[in-house]
Tab-separated table of N, CA and C in Angstrom:
chain	number	residue	atom	x	y	z
A	239	UNK	N	29.308	288.771	81.388
A	239	UNK	CA	28.820	287.496	81.371
A	239	UNK	C	28.914	287.168	79.881
A	240	UNK	N	28.480	288.032	78.694
A	240	UNK	CA	28.250	287.003	77.427
A	240	UNK	C	29.384	286.741	76.911
A	241	UNK	N	30.552	287.641	77.116
A	241	UNK	CA	32.058	287.593	76.685
A	241	UNK	C	32.459	286.432	77.162
A	242	UNK	N	32.304	286.057	78.499
A	242	UNK	CA	32.878	284.858	79.272
A	242	UNK	C	32.195	283.627	78.918
A	243	UNK	N	31.073	283.719	78.193
A	243	UNK	CA	30.347	282.523	77.680
A	243	UNK	C	29.080	281.968	78.796
A	244	UNK	N	29.146	282.685	79.504
A	244	UNK	CA	27.983	282.455	80.523
A	244	UNK	C	26.609	283.143	80.289
A	245	UNK	N	26.106	282.290	79.254
A	245	UNK	CA	24.833	282.519	78.657
A	245	UNK	C	23.930	282.471	79.461
A	246	UNK	N	23.492	281.420	80.139
A	246	UNK	CA	22.321	281.690	81.344
A	246	UNK	C	22.452	282.647	82.078
A	247	UNK	N	23.772	283.235	82.617
A	247	UNK	CA	23.698	284.341	83.066
A	247	UNK	C	23.678	285.470	82.619
A	248	UNK	N	23.973	285.880	81.584
A	248	UNK	CA	23.623	287.083	80.718
A	248	UNK	C	21.968	287.010	80.390
A	249	UNK	N	21.354	285.642	80.163
A	249	UNK	CA	20.212	285.718	80.109
A	249	UNK	C	19.487	286.306	81.032
A	250	UNK	N	19.883	285.733	82.315
A	250	UNK	CA	19.083	286.103	83.529
A	250	UNK	C	19.346	287.618	83.779
A	251	UNK	N	20.285	288.167	83.494
A	251	UNK	CA	20.940	289.546	83.877
A	251	UNK	C	19.892	290.578	82.953
A	252	UNK	N	19.849	289.929	81.789
A	252	UNK	CA	18.550	290.832	80.611
A	252	UNK	C	17.135	290.921	81.608
A	253	UNK	N	16.979	289.380	81.762
A	253	UNK	CA	15.402	289.370	82.414
A	253	UNK	C	15.470	290.513	83.316
A	254	UNK	N	16.298	290.489	84.281
A	254	UNK	CA	16.240	291.403	85.579
A	254	UNK	C	16.216	292.717	84.839
A	255	UNK	N	17.078	293.209	84.019
A	255	UNK	CA	17.110	294.459	83.557
A	255	UNK	C	15.593	294.956	82.761
A	256	UNK	N	14.973	294.101	82.218
A	256	UNK	CA	13.698	293.901	81.408
A	256	UNK	C	12.614	294.242	82.877
A	257	UNK	N	12.879	293.613	83.860
A	257	UNK	CA	11.732	293.976	84.966
A	257	UNK	C	11.976	295.178	85.271
A	258	UNK	N	13.288	295.829	85.554
A	258	UNK	CA	13.524	297.175	86.033
A	258	UNK	C	12.717	298.266	84.920
A	259	UNK	N	13.186	298.114	83.539
A	259	UNK	CA	12.891	298.819	82.769
A	259	UNK	C	12.220	297.954	81.518
A	260	UNK	N	10.839	298.030	81.615
A	260	UNK	CA	10.042	297.116	80.805
A	260	UNK	C	9.933	297.707	79.618
A	261	UNK	N	10.173	298.830	79.200
A	261	UNK	CA	10.044	299.542	77.932
A	261	UNK	C	11.434	299.960	77.211
A	262	UNK	N	12.459	299.454	78.025
A	262	UNK	CA	13.796	299.598	77.224
A	262	UNK	C	13.937	298.876	76.174
A	263	UNK	N	13.872	299.504	75.098
A	263	UNK	CA	13.996	298.512	73.619
A	263	UNK	C	15.173	298.115	73.607
A	264	UNK	N	16.322	298.597	73.983
A	264	UNK	CA	17.448	297.953	73.640
A	264	UNK	C	17.815	296.619	74.384
A	265	UNK	N	17.516	296.619	75.765
A	265	UNK	CA	17.347	295.687	76.325
A	265	UNK	C	16.394	294.485	75.992
A	266	UNK	N	15.207	294.785	75.729
A	266	UNK	CA	14.198	293.765	75.017
A	266	UNK	C	14.981	293.240	73.853
A	267	UNK	N	15.270	294.040	72.748
A	267	UNK	CA	15.974	293.469	71.608
A	267	UNK	C	17.048	292.488	71.841
A	268	UNK	N	17.937	292.812	72.890
A	268	UNK	CA	18.944	291.757	73.047
A	268	UNK	C	18.362	290.653	73.546
A	269	UNK	N	17.592	290.536	74.742
A	269	UNK	CA	17.158	289.510	75.398
A	269	UNK	C	16.365	288.571	74.456
A	270	UNK	N	15.721	289.052	73.326
A	270	UNK	CA	14.773	288.421	72.286
A	270	UNK	C	16.074	287.725	71.433
A	271	UNK	N	16.900	288.394	70.930
A	271	UNK	CA	17.937	287.725	70.217
A	271	UNK	C	18.504	286.562	71.267
A	272	UNK	N	18.958	286.827	72.082
A	272	UNK	CA	19.744	285.998	73.215
A	272	UNK	C	18.831	284.671	73.236
A	273	UNK	N	17.563	284.846	73.584
A	273	UNK	CA	16.552	283.735	73.935
A	273	UNK	C	16.303	282.906	72.549
A	274	UNK	N	16.031	283.780	71.565
A	274	UNK	CA	15.682	283.128	70.042
A	274	UNK	C	16.956	282.268	69.574
A	275	UNK	N	18.198	282.783	69.756
A	275	UNK	CA	19.284	281.940	69.130
A	275	UNK	C	19.443	280.614	70.038
A	276	UNK	N	19.142	280.896	71.502
A	276	UNK	CA	19.311	279.496	72.359
A	276	UNK	C	18.221	278.625	72.238
A	277	UNK	N	17.015	278.869	71.466
A	277	UNK	CA	16.095	278.153	70.833
A	277	UNK	C	14.983	278.039	71.968
A	278	UNK	N	15.026	279.208	72.769
A	278	UNK	CA	13.993	279.521	73.568
A	278	UNK	C	12.939	280.523	73.176
A	279	UNK	N	12.220	279.997	72.056
A	279	UNK	CA	11.357	281.118	71.537
A	279	UNK	C	10.137	281.389	72.234
A	280	UNK	N	9.764	280.312	72.832
A	280	UNK	CA	8.427	280.501	73.610
A	280	UNK	C	8.772	281.672	74.751
A	281	UNK	N	9.915	281.652	75.160
A	281	UNK	CA	10.122	282.668	76.092
A	281	UNK	C	10.533	284.232	75.670
A	282	UNK	N	10.952	283.949	74.516
A	282	UNK	CA	11.385	285.069	73.498
A	282	UNK	C	10.222	285.934	72.917
A	283	UNK	N	9.119	285.346	72.595
A	283	UNK	CA	7.942	285.692	72.157
A	283	UNK	C	7.574	286.933	72.780
A	284	UNK	N	7.252	286.645	73.960
A	284	UNK	CA	6.597	287.791	74.704
A	284	UNK	C	7.475	289.082	74.860
A	285	UNK	N	8.599	289.010	74.696
A	285	UNK	CA	9.709	290.153	74.695
A	285	UNK	C	9.748	290.787	73.418
A	286	UNK	N	9.646	289.953	72.163
A	286	UNK	CA	9.774	290.457	71.283
A	286	UNK	C	8.500	291.233	70.503
A	287	UNK	N	7.360	290.384	71.244
A	287	UNK	CA	6.118	291.152	71.024
A	287	UNK	C	6.063	292.693	71.698
A	288	UNK	N	6.541	292.591	72.950
A	288	UNK	CA	6.564	293.908	73.393
A	288	UNK	C	7.376	294.773	72.967
A	289	UNK	N	8.368	294.241	72.328
A	289	UNK	CA	9.486	295.632	71.687
A	289	UNK	C	8.588	295.890	70.348
A	290	UNK	N	7.893	295.075	69.797
A	290	UNK	CA	7.397	295.537	68.504
A	290	UNK	C	6.128	296.534	68.939
A	291	UNK	N	5.620	296.270	70.059
A	291	UNK	CA	4.257	297.193	70.180
A	291	UNK	C	4.865	298.458	70.975
A	292	UNK	N	5.899	298.633	71.636
A	292	UNK	CA	6.431	299.515	72.430
A	292	UNK	C	7.278	300.549	71.075
A	293	UNK	N	7.562	299.987	70.174
A	293	UNK	CA	8.152	300.726	68.865
A	293	UNK	C	7.779	300.195	67.643
A	294	UNK	N	6.600	300.582	67.472
A	294	UNK	CA	5.840	299.976	65.714
A	294	UNK	C	6.684	300.213	64.588
A	295	UNK	N	7.267	301.513	64.694
A	295	UNK	CA	7.968	302.490	63.808
A	295	UNK	C	9.564	302.020	63.878
A	296	UNK	N	9.974	301.299	64.772
A	296	UNK	CA	11.621	300.881	64.967
A	296	UNK	C	11.607	299.572	63.925
A	297	UNK	N	12.597	299.829	63.226
A	297	UNK	CA	12.860	298.551	62.194
A	297	UNK	C	13.376	297.431	63.142
A	298	UNK	N	14.350	297.665	63.952
A	298	UNK	CA	14.897	296.735	64.698
A	298	UNK	C	14.045	296.056	65.430
A	299	UNK	N	13.023	296.472	66.029
A	299	UNK	CA	11.920	295.852	66.980
A	299	UNK	C	11.289	294.951	65.928
A	300	UNK	N	10.886	295.393	64.671
A	300	UNK	CA	9.963	294.555	64.058
A	300	UNK	C	10.862	293.285	63.167
A	301	UNK	N	12.114	293.697	62.967
A	301	UNK	CA	12.802	292.575	62.431
A	301	UNK	C	13.165	291.263	63.601
A	302	UNK	N	13.162	291.784	64.548
A	302	UNK	CA	13.315	290.970	65.625
A	302	UNK	C	12.471	290.066	66.046
A	303	UNK	N	11.224	291.025	65.623
A	303	UNK	CA	9.969	290.052	65.917
A	303	UNK	C	9.804	289.116	64.954
A	304	UNK	N	10.075	289.525	63.627
A	304	UNK	CA	9.797	288.701	62.463
A	304	UNK	C	10.753	287.302	62.789
A	305	UNK	N	11.893	287.610	63.285
A	305	UNK	CA	12.977	286.513	63.335
A	305	UNK	C	12.593	285.498	64.498
A	306	UNK	N	11.981	286.058	65.743
A	306	UNK	CA	11.524	285.080	66.739
A	306	UNK	C	10.432	284.456	66.186
A	307	UNK	N	9.721	285.091	65.562
A	307	UNK	CA	8.222	284.502	64.960
A	307	UNK	C	8.655	283.176	64.078
A	308	UNK	N	9.772	283.321	63.229
A	308	UNK	CA	10.495	282.210	62.290
A	308	UNK	C	10.771	281.253	62.989
A	309	UNK	N	11.608	281.375	64.103
A	309	UNK	CA	12.264	280.362	64.866
A	309	UNK	C	11.190	279.728	65.709
A	310	UNK	N	10.293	280.420	66.021
A	310	UNK	CA	9.302	279.907	66.599
A	310	UNK	C	8.142	279.104	66.006
A	311	UNK	N	8.041	279.365	64.819
A	311	UNK	CA	7.358	278.424	64.037
A	311	UNK	C	8.141	276.996	63.707
A	312	UNK	N	9.315	277.331	63.584
A	312	UNK	CA	10.048	276.005	63.507
A	312	UNK	C	10.139	274.671	64.472
A	313	UNK	N	10.117	275.809	65.765
A	313	UNK	CA	9.963	275.103	66.964
A	313	UNK	C	8.482	274.281	67.166
A	314	UNK	N	7.512	274.942	66.780
A	314	UNK	CA	6.031	274.485	66.323
A	314	UNK	C	5.992	273.298	65.586
A	315	UNK	N	6.669	273.299	64.532
A	315	UNK	CA	6.926	272.295	63.402
A	315	UNK	C	7.565	271.003	63.982
A	316	UNK	N	8.572	271.222	64.661
A	316	UNK	CA	9.304	270.020	65.253
A	316	UNK	C	8.819	269.322	66.159
A	317	UNK	N	7.513	269.986	66.662
A	317	UNK	CA	6.766	269.343	67.533
A	317	UNK	C	5.080	268.735	67.205
A	318	UNK	N	5.366	268.902	65.716
A	318	UNK	CA	4.007	268.216	65.190
A	318	UNK	C	3.029	269.307	65.303
A	319	UNK	N	3.229	270.630	65.617
A	319	UNK	CA	2.091	271.607	65.312
A	319	UNK	C	1.892	272.033	64.430
A	320	UNK	N	1.686	271.746	63.100
A	320	UNK	CA	2.196	272.031	61.937
A	320	UNK	C	0.930	273.016	61.222
A	321	UNK	N	-0.293	273.183	61.738
A	321	UNK	CA	-1.170	274.242	61.552
A	321	UNK	C	-0.780	275.526	62.034
A	322	UNK	N	-0.364	275.599	63.580
A	322	UNK	CA	0.112	276.669	64.029
A	322	UNK	C	1.447	277.117	63.544
A	323	UNK	N	2.549	276.308	63.339
A	323	UNK	CA	3.660	276.648	62.713
A	323	UNK	C	3.408	277.356	61.356
A	324	UNK	N	2.360	276.887	60.559
A	324	UNK	CA	1.928	277.498	59.136
A	324	UNK	C	1.761	279.219	59.476
A	325	UNK	N	0.827	279.229	60.268
A	325	UNK	CA	0.100	280.694	60.762
A	325	UNK	C	1.406	281.447	61.123
A	326	UNK	N	2.402	280.865	61.791
A	326	UNK	CA	3.377	281.767	62.629
A	326	UNK	C	4.234	282.076	61.461
A	327	UNK	N	4.683	281.061	60.535
A	327	UNK	CA	5.410	281.390	59.473
A	327	UNK	C	4.822	282.481	58.800
A	328	UNK	N	3.635	282.295	58.394
A	328	UNK	CA	3.148	283.393	57.636
A	328	UNK	C	2.961	285.008	58.539
A	329	UNK	N	3.101	285.154	59.587
A	329	UNK	CA	3.125	286.400	60.459
A	329	UNK	C	4.681	286.594	60.526
A	330	UNK	N	5.630	285.918	60.491
A	330	UNK	CA	6.803	286.065	60.517
A	330	UNK	C	7.188	286.934	58.907
A	331	UNK	N	6.540	286.206	57.823
A	331	UNK	CA	6.900	286.897	56.651
A	331	UNK	C	6.092	288.471	56.463
A	332	UNK	N	4.737	288.622	57.016
A	332	UNK	CA	4.125	289.773	57.099
A	332	UNK	C	4.852	290.770	58.084
A	333	UNK	N	5.432	290.334	59.298
A	333	UNK	CA	6.328	291.217	59.922
A	333	UNK	C	7.583	291.595	59.420
A	334	UNK	N	8.343	290.797	58.883
A	334	UNK	CA	9.719	291.055	58.206
A	334	UNK	C	9.405	292.001	57.141
A	335	UNK	N	8.196	291.781	56.159
A	335	UNK	CA	7.964	292.608	54.942
A	335	UNK	C	7.645	293.997	55.941
A	336	UNK	N	7.077	294.189	56.743
A	336	UNK	CA	6.541	295.465	57.319
A	336	UNK	C	7.970	296.294	57.819
A	337	UNK	N	8.637	295.470	58.567
A	337	UNK	CA	10.258	295.977	58.738
A	337	UNK	C	10.961	296.535	57.615
A	338	UNK	N	11.009	295.681	56.522
A	338	UNK	CA	11.480	296.273	55.102
A	338	UNK	C	10.849	297.407	54.664
A	339	UNK	N	9.258	297.858	55.024
A	339	UNK	CA	8.928	298.747	54.524
A	339	UNK	C	9.149	300.118	55.347
A	340	UNK	N	9.627	299.777	56.708
A	340	UNK	CA	10.212	300.802	57.376
A	340	UNK	C	11.558	301.363	57.201
A	341	UNK	N	12.363	300.252	56.636
A	341	UNK	CA	13.713	300.925	56.446
A	341	UNK	C	14.123	299.912	55.303
A	342	UNK	N	13.970	300.052	54.008
A	342	UNK	CA	14.265	299.062	52.682
A	342	UNK	C	15.797	299.010	52.710
A	343	UNK	N	16.427	299.554	53.748
A	343	UNK	CA	18.035	299.510	53.699
A	343	UNK	C	18.610	298.461	54.973
A	344	UNK	N	17.665	298.030	55.654
A	344	UNK	CA	17.777	297.145	56.922
A	344	UNK	C	18.202	295.743	56.506
A	345	UNK	N	19.477	295.432	56.445
A	345	UNK	CA	19.955	294.153	56.185
A	345	UNK	C	19.387	293.342	56.853
A	346	UNK	N	19.160	293.195	57.946
A	346	UNK	CA	19.051	292.094	59.135
A	346	UNK	C	17.462	291.902	58.727
A	347	UNK	N	16.491	292.769	58.344
A	347	UNK	CA	14.951	292.387	57.814
A	347	UNK	C	14.997	291.311	56.832
A	348	UNK	N	15.969	291.722	55.947
A	348	UNK	CA	15.804	290.692	54.736
A	348	UNK	C	16.687	289.302	55.069
A	349	UNK	N	17.430	289.375	55.868
A	349	UNK	CA	18.479	288.204	56.244
A	349	UNK	C	17.042	287.248	57.073
A	350	UNK	N	16.096	287.774	57.799
A	350	UNK	CA	15.273	287.091	58.701
A	350	UNK	C	14.170	286.670	57.628
A	351	UNK	N	13.900	287.382	56.940
A	351	UNK	CA	12.948	286.872	55.739
A	351	UNK	C	13.464	285.959	54.932
A	352	UNK	N	14.484	285.977	54.720
A	352	UNK	CA	15.309	284.731	53.766
A	352	UNK	C	15.360	283.462	54.545
A	353	UNK	N	15.509	283.712	55.946
A	353	UNK	CA	15.537	282.323	56.645
A	353	UNK	C	14.053	281.912	56.986
A	354	UNK	N	13.166	282.572	56.725
A	354	UNK	CA	11.517	282.276	56.986
A	354	UNK	C	11.416	281.480	55.542
A	355	UNK	N	11.883	282.037	54.372
A	355	UNK	CA	11.191	281.548	53.122
A	355	UNK	C	12.263	280.279	53.140
A	356	UNK	N	13.248	280.117	53.506
A	356	UNK	CA	14.079	278.873	53.609
A	356	UNK	C	13.372	277.590	54.410
A	357	UNK	N	12.698	278.283	55.422
A	357	UNK	CA	11.973	277.139	56.298
A	357	UNK	C	10.389	276.542	55.711
A	358	UNK	N	10.167	277.562	54.765
A	358	UNK	CA	9.098	277.073	53.960
A	358	UNK	C	9.425	276.621	52.858
A	359	UNK	N	10.811	276.394	52.498
A	359	UNK	CA	11.449	275.489	51.575
A	359	UNK	C	10.872	276.580	50.011
A	360	UNK	N	10.755	277.747	50.243
A	360	UNK	CA	10.686	278.617	48.987
A	360	UNK	C	12.052	279.555	48.580
A	361	UNK	N	12.820	278.313	48.095
A	361	UNK	CA	14.293	278.827	47.938
A	361	UNK	C	15.012	279.820	47.166
A	362	UNK	N	13.948	279.971	46.023
A	362	UNK	CA	14.228	280.941	45.106
A	362	UNK	C	14.006	282.742	45.949
A	363	UNK	N	12.947	282.470	46.966
A	363	UNK	CA	12.841	283.902	47.640
A	363	UNK	C	13.610	283.854	48.674
A	364	UNK	N	14.251	282.694	49.393
A	364	UNK	CA	15.266	282.791	50.593
A	364	UNK	C	16.513	283.318	49.543
A	365	UNK	N	16.863	282.739	48.668
A	365	UNK	CA	18.202	283.406	48.015
A	365	UNK	C	17.975	284.768	47.675
A	366	UNK	N	16.946	285.165	46.909
A	366	UNK	CA	16.612	286.718	46.642
A	366	UNK	C	16.772	287.679	47.884
A	367	UNK	N	16.337	287.095	49.032
A	367	UNK	CA	16.377	288.125	50.087
A	367	UNK	C	17.753	287.982	51.016
A	368	UNK	N	18.388	286.857	50.556
A	368	UNK	CA	19.408	286.758	51.406
A	368	UNK	C	20.531	287.623	50.384
A	369	UNK	N	20.611	287.404	49.374
A	369	UNK	CA	21.233	288.319	48.342
A	369	UNK	C	21.242	289.634	48.447
A	370	UNK	N	19.845	290.280	48.657
A	370	UNK	CA	19.680	291.660	49.132
A	370	UNK	C	20.304	292.159	50.285
A	371	UNK	N	19.963	291.155	51.487
A	371	UNK	CA	20.838	291.282	52.675
A	371	UNK	C	22.274	291.543	52.482
A	372	UNK	N	22.982	290.541	51.915
A	372	UNK	CA	24.460	290.645	51.493
A	372	UNK	C	24.699	292.120	50.976
A	373	UNK	N	24.120	292.547	49.796
A	373	UNK	CA	24.171	293.688	48.979
A	373	UNK	C	23.997	294.858	49.882
A	374	UNK	N	23.096	295.065	51.003
A	374	UNK	CA	23.090	296.042	51.831
A	374	UNK	C	24.187	296.149	52.975
A	375	UNK	N	24.466	295.002	53.504
A	375	UNK	CA	25.532	295.114	54.343
A	375	UNK	C	26.141	293.560	54.899
A	376	UNK	N	27.196	293.235	54.060
A	376	UNK	CA	27.788	291.783	54.201
A	376	UNK	C	28.687	291.695	55.783
A	377	UNK	N	28.686	292.865	56.324
A	377	UNK	CA	29.331	292.761	57.549
A	377	UNK	C	28.505	292.801	59.081
A	378	UNK	N	27.392	292.000	58.810
A	378	UNK	CA	26.361	291.935	59.675
A	378	UNK	C	26.487	290.452	60.242
A	379	UNK	N	26.444	290.105	61.416
A	379	UNK	CA	26.506	288.558	61.707
A	379	UNK	C	25.417	288.063	61.163
A	380	UNK	N	24.150	288.658	61.552
A	380	UNK	CA	23.100	287.703	61.406
A	380	UNK	C	22.878	287.554	59.792
A	381	UNK	N	23.083	288.424	58.927
A	381	UNK	CA	23.151	288.306	57.104
A	381	UNK	C	24.227	287.191	56.932
A	382	UNK	N	24.964	287.108	57.550
A	382	UNK	CA	26.269	286.087	57.013
A	382	UNK	C	25.279	284.800	57.518
A	383	UNK	N	24.903	284.613	58.952
A	383	UNK	CA	24.434	283.632	59.468
A	383	UNK	C	23.134	282.922	58.522
A	384	UNK	N	22.134	284.210	58.139
A	384	UNK	CA	21.220	283.440	57.158
A	384	UNK	C	21.465	283.021	56.068
A	385	UNK	N	22.758	283.877	55.479
A	385	UNK	CA	23.062	283.083	54.079
A	385	UNK	C	23.575	281.912	54.280
A	386	UNK	N	24.351	281.421	55.579
A	386	UNK	CA	24.576	280.226	55.833
A	386	UNK	C	23.362	278.941	55.701
A	387	UNK	N	22.352	279.559	56.373
A	387	UNK	CA	21.100	278.786	56.592
A	387	UNK	C	20.335	278.513	55.242
A	388	UNK	N	20.420	279.878	54.295
A	388	UNK	CA	19.826	279.311	52.895
A	388	UNK	C	20.639	278.685	52.325
A	389	UNK	N	22.040	278.598	52.127
A	389	UNK	CA	22.958	277.813	51.323
A	389	UNK	C	22.688	276.201	51.959
A	390	UNK	N	22.623	276.213	53.269
A	390	UNK	CA	22.334	275.110	53.744
A	390	UNK	C	20.978	274.210	53.320
A	391	UNK	N	20.075	275.134	53.254
A	391	UNK	CA	18.901	274.609	52.850
A	391	UNK	C	18.694	274.201	51.373
A	392	UNK	N	19.777	274.534	50.379
A	392	UNK	CA	19.925	274.282	49.263
A	392	UNK	C	20.731	273.142	49.103
A	393	UNK	N	21.326	272.627	50.169
A	393	UNK	CA	22.120	271.639	49.836
A	393	UNK	C	23.583	271.915	49.709
A	394	UNK	N	24.010	273.392	49.459
A	394	UNK	CA	25.138	273.988	49.255
A	394	UNK	C	25.880	273.929	50.564
A	395	UNK	N	26.286	272.792	51.105
A	395	UNK	CA	27.091	272.946	52.266
A	395	UNK	C	28.321	273.606	52.491
A	396	UNK	N	29.168	273.577	51.318
A	396	UNK	CA	30.497	274.303	51.149
A	396	UNK	C	30.196	275.890	51.373
A	397	UNK	N	29.362	276.226	50.538
A	397	UNK	CA	28.717	277.765	50.689
A	397	UNK	C	28.475	278.027	52.175
A	398	UNK	N	27.450	277.209	52.497
A	398	UNK	CA	27.116	277.514	54.201
A	398	UNK	C	28.221	277.522	55.087
A	399	UNK	N	29.129	276.643	55.031
A	399	UNK	CA	30.271	276.684	55.825
A	399	UNK	C	31.038	277.951	55.803
A	400	UNK	N	31.188	278.572	54.400
A	400	UNK	CA	31.986	279.700	54.456
A	400	UNK	C	31.084	280.781	55.055
A	401	UNK	N	29.658	280.781	54.784
A	401	UNK	CA	29.126	282.327	55.488
A	401	UNK	C	29.055	281.917	56.938
A	402	UNK	N	28.844	280.835	57.425
A	402	UNK	CA	29.278	280.356	58.859
A	402	UNK	C	30.417	281.013	59.532
A	403	UNK	N	31.382	280.706	58.688
A	403	UNK	CA	32.734	281.188	59.131
A	403	UNK	C	32.920	282.345	58.946
A	404	UNK	N	32.318	283.330	58.041
A	404	UNK	CA	32.400	284.631	57.963
A	404	UNK	C	31.523	285.282	59.118
A	405	UNK	N	30.597	284.541	59.649
A	405	UNK	CA	29.835	285.195	60.717
A	405	UNK	C	30.428	285.054	62.012
A	406	UNK	N	31.282	283.916	62.034
A	406	UNK	CA	32.471	283.625	63.124
A	406	UNK	C	33.511	284.761	62.978
A	407	UNK	N	33.986	285.181	61.986
A	407	UNK	CA	34.785	285.813	61.930
A	407	UNK	C	34.476	287.482	62.285
A	408	UNK	N	33.121	287.754	62.040
A	408	UNK	CA	32.543	289.091	62.420
A	408	UNK	C	32.187	289.165	63.872
A	409	UNK	N	31.782	288.087	64.482
A	409	UNK	CA	31.499	287.975	66.014
A	409	UNK	C	32.057	286.756	66.519
A	410	UNK	N	33.305	286.684	66.818
A	410	UNK	CA	34.043	285.567	67.445
A	410	UNK	C	33.582	285.116	68.949
A	411	UNK	N	33.003	286.024	69.290
A	411	UNK	CA	32.561	285.682	70.739
A	411	UNK	C	31.216	285.496	70.990
A	412	UNK	N	30.585	285.310	69.916
A	412	UNK	CA	29.163	284.950	70.029
A	412	UNK	C	29.077	283.586	70.099
A	413	UNK	N	28.826	282.974	71.291
A	413	UNK	CA	28.802	281.264	71.194
A	413	UNK	C	27.763	280.978	70.514
A	414	UNK	N	26.565	281.720	70.095
A	414	UNK	CA	25.550	280.758	69.594
A	414	UNK	C	25.913	280.293	67.893
A	415	UNK	N	27.086	281.137	67.470
A	415	UNK	CA	27.449	280.642	66.188
A	415	UNK	C	28.081	279.625	66.052
A	416	UNK	N	28.479	279.191	67.364
A	416	UNK	CA	29.518	277.758	67.417
A	416	UNK	C	28.274	276.286	67.539
A	417	UNK	N	27.217	276.768	67.646
A	417	UNK	CA	26.134	275.797	67.960
A	417	UNK	C	25.639	274.941	66.889
């Protein structure tokens, strides 16, 4: 379904799969990512939280939770809920750093931390973490997407386009990258 571009169908299939296997980490993580990237963070948060709770030592679970927290904080900010957003951004930072402490070589955790810092307009920290992510694994879609986001936050639109194009090259069927 996902490769055919049917994101609603794909998301519904993952929701059904989670209802059958509530502790299937891989399914929880994929559902979390799909919902988050579709800006359905309010729905994604419980799945991300569950993944982080059932696998507290799994870097992927903690990093995915950090990403969802960051995107949800942005959602809150867009709706004028600044205090709640600030608390959620701080939780995203703590969670991303916890993921990094679990595995300092997991590039996606640095990428998600970079996005959070960019959302907080802490561009030096965003650049540092994006650079670390690229040094660890430049061939990760989320790393290149985060680099694009950080560059865009800097006003470096040419660099942002290059990173976004690289992300698309890495995952040409991931329709979230075209939005």
